[in-house]
Coordinates of C-alpha atoms in Angstrom, one line a residue:
Chain A
M1 CA 119.1 104.7 78.7
I2 CA 122.6 105.8 78.6
D3 CA 123.4 109.3 77.7
R4 CA 126.4 109.9 75.3
D5 CA 127.9 112.4 77.4
P6 CA 126.7 111.9 81.0
M7 CA 129.0 114.3 82.7
S8 CA 127.4 117.3 80.6
Q9 CA 124.2 116.8 82.2
P10 CA 123.0 117.4 85.7
P11 CA 120.4 114.9 86.8
L12 CA 116.8 116.4 86.9
D13 CA 114.4 116.2 89.6
H14 CA 110.9 115.4 89.3
G15 CA 109.7 118.9 89.6
A16 CA 111.8 120.0 86.9
V17 CA 110.8 117.0 84.5
D18 CA 107.1 118.2 84.8
E19 CA 108.0 121.9 84.3
L20 CA 109.7 121.0 81.0
A21 CA 107.0 118.6 79.9
A22 CA 105.4 121.3 77.6
A23 CA 108.8 122.4 76.3
L24 CA 109.6 118.5 75.4
S25 CA 106.4 118.4 73.6
L26 CA 106.7 121.4 71.6
G27 CA 110.2 120.5 70.7
A28 CA 111.5 123.6 72.6
L29 CA 114.5 121.9 74.6
D30 CA 117.9 121.8 73.3
A31 CA 119.2 118.2 72.7
D32 CA 121.0 117.9 75.8
E33 CA 118.1 119.0 77.8
A34 CA 115.8 116.5 76.2
R35 CA 118.0 113.7 76.6
A36 CA 118.5 114.4 80.3
L37 CA 114.7 114.4 80.5
I38 CA 114.2 111.2 78.7
A39 CA 117.1 109.6 80.8
H40 CA 115.2 110.7 83.9
L41 CA 111.8 109.0 82.5
S42 CA 113.7 105.9 81.6
T43 CA 114.3 105.1 85.1
C44 CA 111.8 107.1 87.1
P45 CA 109.3 104.9 89.0
L46 CA 106.7 107.9 89.1
P47 CA 104.0 108.0 86.3
H48 CA 104.6 111.8 85.5
A49 CA 101.1 111.9 84.4
E50 CA 101.1 115.8 83.4
L51 CA 104.0 115.1 81.0
R52 CA 102.3 112.2 79.5
E53 CA 99.3 114.3 78.9
L54 CA 101.0 117.1 77.4
L55 CA 103.2 115.1 74.7
G56 CA 101.4 114.8 71.7
A57 CA 100.2 118.5 71.8
N58 CA 102.5 119.2 69.0
S59 CA 100.0 117.4 66.7
A60 CA 97.4 120.1 67.6
L61 CA 99.7 122.9 66.6
A62 CA 100.6 121.1 63.3
A63 CA 96.9 120.7 62.6
S64 CA 96.1 124.4 63.2
V65 CA 97.9 125.3 59.9
E66 CA 96.2 125.3 56.9
G67 CA 97.3 122.6 54.0
I68 CA 98.4 124.0 51.0
A69 CA 98.8 122.0 47.7
P70 CA 102.4 121.5 46.5
S71 CA 103.6 122.3 43.2
P72 CA 102.6 119.6 40.6
G73 CA 106.4 118.7 40.0
L74 CA 107.3 118.1 43.6
R75 CA 105.9 114.5 43.7
D76 CA 108.0 113.5 40.8
R77 CA 111.0 115.2 42.3
L78 CA 110.5 113.2 45.5
M79 CA 110.0 109.9 43.6
A80 CA 113.2 110.5 41.9
T81 CA 115.1 111.1 44.7
V82 CA 113.6 108.2 46.6
A83 CA 114.4 105.9 43.6
A84 CA 118.1 106.8 44.2
T85 CA 117.9 106.8 48.0
A86 CA 118.7 103.6 50.1
Q87 CA 116.9 102.9 53.3
E88 CA 118.6 102.7 56.6
A89 CA 119.0 99.2 57.9
P90 CA 117.4 98.7 61.2
R91 CA 119.3 99.9 64.1
V92 CA 119.6 99.0 67.7
T93 CA 117.2 101.1 69.5
G94 CA 114.6 100.7 72.0
V95 CA 112.9 97.2 72.5
P96 CA 115.1 94.6 71.3
T97 CA 114.4 93.3 67.9
R98 CA 113.7 89.6 68.9
E99 CA 110.2 90.2 69.2
A100 CA 107.7 89.9 66.1
P101 CA 107.0 93.3 64.7
P102 CA 103.4 94.4 65.5
A103 CA 100.7 93.4 63.1
P104 CA 100.1 96.5 60.8
S105 CA 96.5 96.7 61.8
A106 CA 97.2 96.2 65.6
P107 CA 95.3 99.1 67.4
S108 CA 97.2 101.7 69.4
S109 CA 98.0 100.1 72.7
S110 CA 96.8 101.6 75.9
F111 CA 99.1 103.0 78.5
A112 CA 99.3 99.8 80.3
E113 CA 103.1 100.5 80.5
P114 CA 104.6 104.1 80.5
W115 CA 105.8 104.8 76.8
W116 CA 109.3 105.4 77.9
K117 CA 109.8 102.1 79.4
S118 CA 110.0 100.9 75.9
L119 CA 113.3 102.8 75.7
L120 CA 114.9 100.1 77.5
D121 CA 113.9 96.4 77.7
P122 CA 112.1 96.3 81.0
R123 CA 113.7 93.0 81.7
S124 CA 117.0 94.5 81.4
A125 CA 116.9 97.8 83.0
G126 CA 119.1 96.7 85.8
F127 CA 121.4 95.1 83.4
A128 CA 121.6 98.2 81.3
R129 CA 122.5 100.3 84.3
G130 CA 125.1 98.0 85.2
L131 CA 126.5 98.4 81.8
A132 CA 126.3 102.2 81.8
A133 CA 128.4 102.2 85.2
V134 CA 130.9 99.9 83.3
A135 CA 131.1 101.9 80.3
V136 CA 131.2 105.1 82.2
A137 CA 134.1 103.7 84.4
G138 CA 136.0 103.4 81.2
V139 CA 136.5 99.4 81.6
I140 CA 135.2 98.9 78.1
V141 CA 138.0 101.1 76.4
L142 CA 140.7 98.9 77.7
G143 CA 139.8 96.3 75.1
A144 CA 137.9 93.3 74.7
V145 CA 135.4 92.8 77.6
T146 CA 133.3 89.6 77.4
I147 CA 130.0 89.0 79.3
S148 CA 129.3 85.4 80.2
L149 CA 125.9 84.2 78.9
R150 CA 123.7 81.2 78.7
S151 CA 124.7 79.6 75.4
S152 CA 121.4 79.2 73.8
L153 CA 120.7 80.8 70.5
D154 CA 117.8 82.9 71.7
A155 CA 119.5 83.9 74.9
R156 CA 122.5 84.9 73.0
Q157 CA 120.6 86.9 70.6
S158 CA 118.5 88.5 73.2
A159 CA 121.5 89.3 75.3
L160 CA 123.2 90.9 72.2
D161 CA 120.2 93.1 71.5
R162 CA 120.1 94.2 75.3
V163 CA 123.7 95.0 75.6
A164 CA 123.8 96.9 72.2
S165 CA 120.7 98.8 73.0
A166 CA 122.2 99.7 76.5
L167 CA 125.6 100.6 75.2
A168 CA 124.3 102.6 72.1
G169 CA 121.7 104.5 74.2
G170 CA 119.5 104.9 71.3
G171 CA 122.6 106.4 69.3
P172 CA 123.8 105.2 66.0
A173 CA 124.5 101.7 65.1
F174 CA 124.7 99.3 62.0
A175 CA 124.2 95.8 61.9
V176 CA 127.0 93.2 61.0
T177 CA 126.0 90.0 59.5
A178 CA 127.5 86.6 58.7
Q179 CA 129.2 86.1 55.4
T180 CA 129.9 82.4 56.0
A181 CA 127.5 79.9 57.9
G182 CA 127.4 80.1 61.5
A183 CA 129.8 83.1 61.8
G184 CA 127.5 85.0 64.2
S185 CA 126.3 88.5 64.1
G186 CA 126.2 91.7 66.1
Y187 CA 126.4 95.4 65.8
V188 CA 128.7 98.3 65.6
I189 CA 127.5 101.1 67.8
D190 CA 128.5 104.6 68.6
H191 CA 129.3 104.7 72.2
A192 CA 129.9 107.9 73.4
G193 CA 131.6 108.9 70.3
Q194 CA 133.7 105.6 70.1
P195 CA 132.8 102.9 67.9
L196 CA 132.3 99.6 69.6
L197 CA 131.6 96.2 68.3
V198 CA 129.1 94.1 70.1
A199 CA 128.9 90.7 68.6
A200 CA 127.9 87.1 69.4
V201 CA 130.5 85.1 67.6
P202 CA 131.7 81.7 68.0
P203 CA 135.3 81.1 69.4
A204 CA 138.0 81.4 66.7
P205 CA 139.6 78.2 65.8
A206 CA 142.4 77.3 68.2
G207 CA 145.5 79.4 67.8
R208 CA 143.6 82.1 65.7
L209 CA 142.1 85.5 66.7
Y210 CA 139.6 87.8 65.1
E211 CA 140.8 90.8 63.4
M212 CA 138.5 93.7 62.6
W213 CA 138.8 95.8 59.5
L214 CA 137.6 98.9 58.2
L215 CA 137.4 99.4 54.3
D216 CA 137.1 102.7 52.4
A217 CA 135.0 103.1 49.2
Q218 CA 138.1 101.5 47.3
G219 CA 138.0 98.5 49.4
Q220 CA 141.3 99.3 51.0
P221 CA 141.5 97.8 54.4
V222 CA 142.8 99.3 57.8
S223 CA 143.0 97.2 60.8
A224 CA 140.8 98.1 63.6
G225 CA 142.1 95.7 66.2
T226 CA 141.8 92.1 67.3
F227 CA 140.0 90.1 69.8
T228 CA 139.4 86.6 71.0
I229 CA 136.6 85.1 72.7
T230 CA 135.5 81.9 74.4
S231 CA 132.3 80.0 73.9
G232 CA 129.0 81.5 75.2
Q233 CA 130.1 85.0 75.5
I234 CA 129.3 88.3 73.7
A235 CA 132.3 90.5 72.6
V236 CA 132.4 94.1 73.4
V237 CA 135.5 95.4 71.7
R238 CA 136.4 98.9 71.1
L239 CA 137.7 99.6 67.5
D240 CA 141.1 101.3 67.3
V241 CA 140.2 103.6 64.4
G242 CA 137.2 106.0 64.0
L243 CA 134.6 105.1 61.4
T244 CA 135.0 108.3 59.4
G245 CA 135.6 107.9 55.6
Y246 CA 135.0 104.0 55.8
T247 CA 132.1 102.3 54.0
T248 CA 132.5 98.9 55.3
F249 CA 133.3 97.1 58.3
A250 CA 134.5 93.4 58.4
I251 CA 136.1 90.4 60.5
T252 CA 138.4 87.9 59.5
V253 CA 140.2 85.0 61.3
E254 CA 143.9 85.5 61.3
E255 CA 146.9 83.7 62.9
R256 CA 148.0 87.1 64.5
R257 CA 147.4 90.8 63.9
V258 CA 148.3 91.5 60.2
D259 CA 148.4 94.6 58.2
A260 CA 145.9 93.1 55.3
P261 CA 143.6 90.3 55.7
T262 CA 144.6 87.1 54.4
T263 CA 141.2 85.4 54.5
K264 CA 137.8 86.2 53.4
P265 CA 135.6 88.1 56.0
I266 CA 133.3 85.9 58.2
I267 CA 131.2 89.0 59.1
A268 CA 130.7 92.3 57.6
G269 CA 128.3 95.3 57.7
A270 CA 127.9 98.7 55.7
I271 CA 128.8 101.6 57.7
G272 CA 126.8 103.7 55.6
A273 CA 125.1 106.8 57.6
L274 CA 127.4 106.4 60.5
G275 CA 130.5 107.1 58.6
R276 CA 128.9 110.1 57.0
R277 CA 127.4 111.3 60.3
A278 CA 131.0 111.4 61.7
A279 CA 132.0 113.3 58.9
R280 CA 129.3 116.1 59.4
A281 CA 130.4 116.3 63.2
R282 CA 133.4 118.2 62.2
P283 CA 135.4 120.3 62.9
R284 CA 137.0 118.0 65.4
A285 CA 140.5 116.9 64.7
S286 CA 139.9 113.4 65.8
A287 CA 136.9 113.1 63.3
M288 CA 138.9 114.2 60.4
P289 CA 138.6 111.7 57.5
I290 CA 141.4 109.1 57.2
P291 CA 142.9 110.1 53.8
L292 CA 142.0 107.9 50.9
N293 CA 145.5 107.2 50.0
T294 CA 146.4 105.6 53.3
T295 CA 149.6 103.7 52.4
A296 CA 149.6 101.4 55.5
I297 CA 148.4 98.2 53.5
P298 CA 150.9 97.2 50.7
T299 CA 149.1 95.8 47.7
P300 CA 150.6 94.0 44.8
N301 CA 149.4 96.9 42.6
A302 CA 149.2 100.4 43.7
S303 CA 145.9 100.7 42.0
A304 CA 143.0 100.3 44.4
R305 CA 141.0 98.7 41.6
S306 CA 143.2 95.9 42.0
S307 CA 143.0 95.3 45.6
P308 CA 141.6 91.9 46.5
Y309 CA 138.9 93.7 48.5
A310 CA 138.1 96.3 45.9
A311 CA 134.8 94.9 44.7
W312 CA 134.0 93.2 48.0
P313 CA 131.6 92.8 49.6
P314 CA 129.2 94.1 46.5
A315 CA 126.1 94.0 48.6
T316 CA 127.2 96.0 51.3
A317 CA 130.0 98.5 50.1
A318 CA 127.7 101.4 49.9
S319 CA 124.4 101.9 51.6
S320 CA 124.2 105.4 50.1
R321 CA 124.5 105.0 46.5
T322 CA 124.7 107.4 43.6
S323 CA 122.2 107.0 40.8
A324 CA 125.1 105.5 38.8
E325 CA 125.5 102.9 41.4
V326 CA 122.1 101.7 41.9
D327 CA 122.4 99.3 38.8
G328 CA 124.9 97.4 40.9
T329 CA 128.0 98.3 38.9
R330 CA 130.7 100.8 40.4
P331 CA 131.2 103.6 38.3
P332 CA 134.7 104.0 36.8
A333 CA 137.2 105.9 39.1
I334 CA 137.2 109.7 38.1
P335 CA 140.5 110.9 37.5
R336 CA 140.0 114.3 39.0
L337 CA 137.8 116.2 41.5
M338 CA 134.7 117.4 40.0
T339 CA 134.4 120.9 39.0
P340 CA 132.1 122.4 41.5
A341 CA 128.7 123.0 40.2
I342 CA 128.0 125.8 42.7
A343 CA 130.1 127.2 45.4
G344 CA 128.8 125.5 48.6
P345 CA 127.4 127.7 51.4
R346 CA 129.2 127.5 54.7
S347 CA 127.2 125.8 57.7
A348 CA 127.1 127.5 61.2
A349 CA 129.6 124.9 62.5
G350 CA 132.0 126.1 59.7
G351 CA 131.8 123.0 57.6
C352 CA 130.2 122.6 54.2
A353 CA 126.6 123.0 54.5
W354 CA 125.9 120.8 51.4
E355 CA 128.4 118.2 52.9
C356 CA 128.9 117.3 49.2
G357 CA 132.7 117.5 49.0
C358 CA 132.1 118.6 45.4
G359 CA 135.2 120.8 45.3
C360 CA 133.5 123.7 47.0
G361 CA 136.4 123.9 49.3
C362 CA 134.6 122.2 52.5
R363 CA 137.4 119.5 52.7
C364 CA 134.8 117.0 54.2
G365 CA 136.3 114.1 52.4
W366 CA 133.5 113.2 50.2
S367 CA 133.2 113.6 46.6
C368 CA 130.5 114.1 44.1
S369 CA 129.5 111.7 41.3
P370 CA 128.4 113.2 38.1
A371 CA 124.9 112.6 39.2
A372 CA 125.1 114.3 42.4
A373 CA 126.5 117.2 40.5
D374 CA 123.6 117.3 38.2
A375 CA 121.3 117.2 41.1
V376 CA 122.9 120.5 42.5
R377 CA 122.5 122.1 39.2
Q378 CA 118.8 121.3 39.0
R379 CA 118.1 122.2 42.5
R380 CA 120.1 125.4 42.4
R381 CA 119.5 126.4 46.1
Q382 CA 119.1 123.9 48.8
P383 CA 121.4 122.3 51.4
R384 CA 121.2 118.9 52.7
S385 CA 119.6 115.5 52.2
S386 CA 118.8 115.5 48.4
H387 CA 122.5 116.1 48.0
A388 CA 123.7 113.6 50.5
P389 CA 127.4 112.6 50.7
M390 CA 128.2 110.2 48.1
V391 CA 130.5 107.4 48.2
S392 CA 134.0 108.7 46.9
T393 CA 134.7 107.6 43.3
I394 CA 138.1 109.2 43.4
A395 CA 140.9 106.9 42.8
P396 CA 143.4 107.2 45.6
E397 CA 146.4 108.1 44.1
T398 CA 144.7 111.1 42.1
V399 CA 143.4 112.9 45.5
P400 CA 145.2 116.2 45.9
R401 CA 146.8 116.6 49.1
T402 CA 144.9 119.1 51.3
G403 CA 146.9 120.9 54.1
Chain B
M1 CA 86.8 114.7 59.1
E2 CA 88.4 111.4 58.5
D3 CA 87.7 108.6 60.7
T4 CA 90.5 108.5 63.2
G5 CA 90.8 104.6 63.7
R6 CA 90.9 103.8 60.1
S7 CA 93.2 106.7 59.4
H8 CA 95.7 105.2 61.9
E9 CA 95.3 101.9 60.5
A10 CA 95.9 103.1 57.0
D11 CA 99.0 105.0 58.3
A12 CA 100.4 101.8 60.1
A13 CA 99.9 99.8 57.0
L14 CA 101.6 102.3 54.8
A15 CA 104.5 102.4 57.2
V16 CA 104.9 98.7 56.9
R17 CA 104.9 99.0 53.3
I18 CA 107.4 101.8 53.3
R19 CA 109.6 99.8 55.7
S20 CA 109.5 97.0 53.2
G21 CA 110.9 99.3 50.5
D22 CA 107.7 100.0 48.7
R23 CA 108.2 103.2 47.0
E24 CA 104.7 103.6 46.0
A25 CA 103.6 103.5 49.5
L26 CA 105.7 106.5 50.1
G27 CA 103.8 108.2 47.2
E28 CA 100.7 107.5 49.0
L29 CA 101.9 108.8 52.1
Y30 CA 102.9 112.0 50.2
D31 CA 99.3 112.2 48.6
R32 CA 97.9 112.0 52.1
Y33 CA 100.1 114.6 53.9
A34 CA 102.1 116.7 51.4
A35 CA 99.6 119.4 51.7
V36 CA 99.6 119.7 55.6
A37 CA 103.3 119.3 55.5
L38 CA 103.8 122.3 53.1
G39 CA 101.5 124.3 55.3
V40 CA 103.7 123.6 58.3
A41 CA 106.8 124.1 56.3
L42 CA 105.6 127.3 54.9
R43 CA 104.5 128.7 58.2
V44 CA 108.4 128.3 59.6
V45 CA 110.4 129.2 56.6
R46 CA 107.7 131.6 54.8
D47 CA 109.1 131.1 51.3
R48 CA 107.2 128.8 48.8
D49 CA 110.3 127.2 47.1
A50 CA 112.3 126.6 50.3
A51 CA 109.0 125.0 51.9
E52 CA 108.8 122.7 49.0
D53 CA 112.4 121.7 49.5
V54 CA 111.7 121.1 53.2
V55 CA 108.9 118.7 52.2
H56 CA 110.8 117.1 49.8
D57 CA 113.6 116.4 52.2
A58 CA 111.5 115.5 54.9
F59 CA 109.7 112.6 52.9
V60 CA 113.1 111.5 51.8
A61 CA 113.9 111.2 55.5
V62 CA 111.0 109.3 56.2
W63 CA 111.9 106.9 53.6
Q64 CA 115.3 106.6 54.9
K65 CA 114.5 106.3 58.4
I66 CA 111.5 104.5 58.4
S67 CA 113.0 101.7 60.3
R68 CA 113.1 103.7 63.4
F69 CA 109.6 104.3 63.4
D70 CA 107.4 101.9 65.5
P71 CA 103.7 102.2 64.5
Q72 CA 102.7 100.8 67.7
Q73 CA 104.3 103.7 69.5
G74 CA 103.5 106.8 67.4
Q75 CA 101.6 108.1 64.7
L76 CA 103.3 108.4 61.2
R77 CA 101.6 111.8 60.6
S78 CA 103.1 113.0 64.0
W79 CA 106.5 111.6 63.1
L80 CA 106.3 113.0 59.5
L81 CA 105.5 116.5 60.8
T82 CA 108.1 116.5 63.4
I83 CA 110.6 115.8 60.7
V84 CA 109.2 118.6 58.6
R85 CA 109.4 121.2 61.4
N86 CA 112.9 120.0 62.2
R87 CA 114.0 120.6 58.6
A88 CA 112.2 123.9 58.2
I89 CA 113.7 125.2 61.4
D90 CA 117.1 124.0 60.4
R91 CA 116.6 125.9 57.1
V92 CA 115.8 129.2 58.8
R93 CA 117.9 129.0 61.8
G94 CA 121.5 127.6 61.0
A95 CA 122.1 128.0 64.8
R96 CA 120.3 125.0 65.7
A97 CA 121.6 122.8 63.2
A98 CA 124.8 122.4 65.3
E99 CA 122.5 119.9 66.9
D100 CA 122.4 116.9 64.5
I101 CA 119.4 116.7 62.6
D102 CA 119.3 113.0 63.1
A103 CA 119.3 113.4 67.0
L104 CA 116.5 116.1 66.6
D105 CA 114.5 113.4 64.6
E106 CA 115.2 110.9 67.2
L107 CA 113.8 113.0 69.9
G108 CA 110.8 113.7 67.6
T109 CA 110.2 110.1 67.4
L110 CA 109.9 110.0 71.3
R111 CA 107.7 113.1 71.3
S112 CA 105.2 111.8 68.7
S113 CA 105.2 108.5 70.5
S114 CA 103.5 109.7 73.4
N115 CA 99.7 110.2 73.6
P116 CA 97.3 109.1 71.0
T117 CA 94.6 111.1 72.7
W118 CA 95.9 114.3 71.1
E119 CA 96.1 112.6 67.8
A120 CA 92.5 111.4 68.0
A121 CA 91.4 114.5 69.1
V122 CA 93.0 116.5 66.4
A123 CA 91.9 114.5 63.7
N124 CA 88.3 114.8 64.8
L125 CA 88.3 118.9 65.1
S126 CA 88.0 121.3 62.4
L127 CA 90.8 123.8 61.7
A128 CA 88.5 126.6 62.9
T129 CA 88.0 124.9 66.2
L130 CA 91.9 124.5 66.6
R131 CA 92.4 128.0 65.7
V132 CA 89.8 129.3 68.2
A133 CA 91.4 127.3 70.8
L134 CA 94.8 128.7 70.1
G135 CA 93.3 132.2 69.8
S136 CA 91.5 131.9 73.2
L137 CA 95.1 131.7 75.0
P138 CA 96.3 134.5 76.9
G139 CA 98.6 136.6 74.6
E140 CA 101.9 135.9 76.3
Q141 CA 101.1 132.1 76.3
R142 CA 100.1 132.0 72.6
E143 CA 103.2 134.1 71.7
A144 CA 105.3 131.7 73.7
V145 CA 103.9 128.6 71.8
E146 CA 104.2 130.2 68.5
L147 CA 107.9 131.1 68.9
A148 CA 108.7 127.7 70.5
Y149 CA 106.8 125.7 67.8
F150 CA 106.9 127.6 64.7
G151 CA 109.9 129.8 65.4
G152 CA 112.0 126.8 66.5
H153 CA 113.2 128.4 69.7
T154 CA 114.1 126.6 72.8
Y155 CA 112.0 127.8 76.1
R156 CA 115.3 129.4 77.0
E157 CA 115.4 131.3 73.7
V158 CA 111.7 132.2 74.2
A159 CA 112.6 133.7 77.7
V160 CA 115.3 135.9 76.0
L161 CA 113.0 137.2 73.2
T162 CA 110.2 137.8 75.5
G163 CA 112.1 139.2 78.3
V164 CA 111.2 136.8 81.2
P165 CA 113.0 134.3 83.2
P166 CA 113.4 130.8 81.6
G167 CA 111.1 129.4 84.3
T168 CA 108.3 131.7 83.4
A169 CA 108.7 130.9 79.6
A170 CA 108.6 127.2 80.6
G171 CA 105.7 127.8 82.8
R172 CA 103.7 129.8 80.0
L173 CA 104.2 126.8 77.6
R174 CA 103.1 124.5 80.1
L175 CA 100.0 126.6 80.9
A176 CA 99.3 126.9 77.2
L177 CA 99.2 123.2 76.6
A178 CA 97.3 122.5 79.5
K179 CA 94.6 125.0 78.6
L180 CA 94.6 123.4 75.0
R181 CA 94.1 120.2 76.3
Q182 CA 91.3 121.2 78.6
L183 CA 89.7 122.9 75.3
L184 CA 90.4 120.1 72.8
I185 CA 90.3 117.0 74.7
G186 CA 88.4 117.9 78.1
T187 CA 89.8 117.0 81.4
D188 CA 88.1 113.3 81.3
A189 CA 90.0 112.2 78.2
G190 CA 88.7 108.8 77.5
P191 CA 91.0 105.7 76.6
A192 CA 93.1 106.1 73.6
G193 CA 91.4 105.9 70.3
S194 CA 88.1 107.0 71.4
P195 CA 87.0 110.1 69.7
P196 CA 85.9 112.9 71.8
S197 CA 82.4 113.2 72.2
A198 CA 81.7 116.8 71.7
E199 CA 83.1 120.0 70.2
P200 CA 84.9 121.9 72.9
S201 CA 83.3 124.8 74.4
A202 CA 85.3 127.3 72.4
G203 CA 84.9 130.2 74.4
G204 CA 85.5 133.6 72.7
G205 CA 89.0 135.2 71.9
P206 CA 90.2 136.3 68.6
V207 CA 91.3 134.0 65.9

């Protein structure tokens, strides 16, 4: 397992791991310490029996609390939220996904294998560590790196999953899938805060290259770099642009690097939560959302709605939809920022605790749909997930400039 | 008490259905665990309305993140309650919200993916037995556990709050859990899934 920021955590020795076992079990480690501990376990040859015995003790604490029947309306409220909430696509973590999922009725497995071994594919532990070294050494950020592989489809998929798992280190990722037959697939992962494409794709036609694109909610594309690849390789390519503020990733085949795609995408994926996650990590200058009215891409008509990519791809453009969007139609662009329903509280980090961008001054780059604003009014107090960031419905030319 | 094996099986089946996008399955999960979830949330946030919001948000998170949950690796109930606790702590203590709640959930997945022995034991013990076991811990250990689990403090914060070195706080948590394990599971814990044969010899102590 690779840590996002290996430099910040001193390695733990075996004794320290055992001493912190109870704290890990109770959720009483800060995230960095917990990750360091898990990193130790993912490579440690010792069984750490005491730690294994204490993990799970949190369930005893939870069970010592008396249950309380919730208000009658809570279930309906939950089901209404769920009806308007998309599920995350499976991500790249733990055991590669090539294996069939376990049968639902399978009994819990015994401890034939330490649980943390599943954090990495045992077959690839050395491989993963090798990759970690490469990544830490900064080789990957120089550009496209390719890794030679056997060319069988299974081997390629397996290697793809291993590489993505190792580089993502359990961190966020989303899948990118073929839009045309045989185009291949892969993942965009968050590697130490940098987006990386990890993909098994066939070589581009002679004389052509692949160009990566990020599209905002209006379908405006921004180039995220180009790469080429030869047969039987997996591409590991750093994106030039952060994901914040974008909703869709796509790859097209181009003759050279261009400012706007000239062909239909061969591969695409919905950025969804990853783009929102980045928005939540502010304030960090480099994580500021790209303004919606980016003008790098000249289009025949200034209106975003007329962009050839405005309605594309309908199935992946928004993984988190407003209730107005679940019926499959985009709501019309709202010609102004919504009036804030309630002034948003500030989070400890200084950003908007609601992360709603409803005009409450948080400048987080998101904007509310009428449905979201209604939800705020109904719930009155409450930060967070019932009021998740929404895909912007603001037409780019109407967004007031901030700062 | 519910039969443990059957309960796990039913939970695993629910997880599969939720993963497939079956909203009714989430409703069934809610019917099963909303009360205990609210109990945990209320214990942390101490406000009924806020606790219900926490429960709401936690079930939504289960819905959203079910693809990260592996039924073979952990118990759905544990995972849910970890998410409940994370959100409850997030609610009362903005400070720890600086850590991404998603990252905390991720770590929670690992924590609950640990050891079915605890789950099996807990499912077969009564509330009173669990409380007696907790009550039998030495005061400073119980305090450390409460601050850590229900107060949402790290062991370093527990150390500051109780005026001891961090190593001592970590040691108290370790001793407390070892004792609980001895009381609730016994030292010769059987293989995963086999229920404990007898009630623990809950020796005295205030509840």
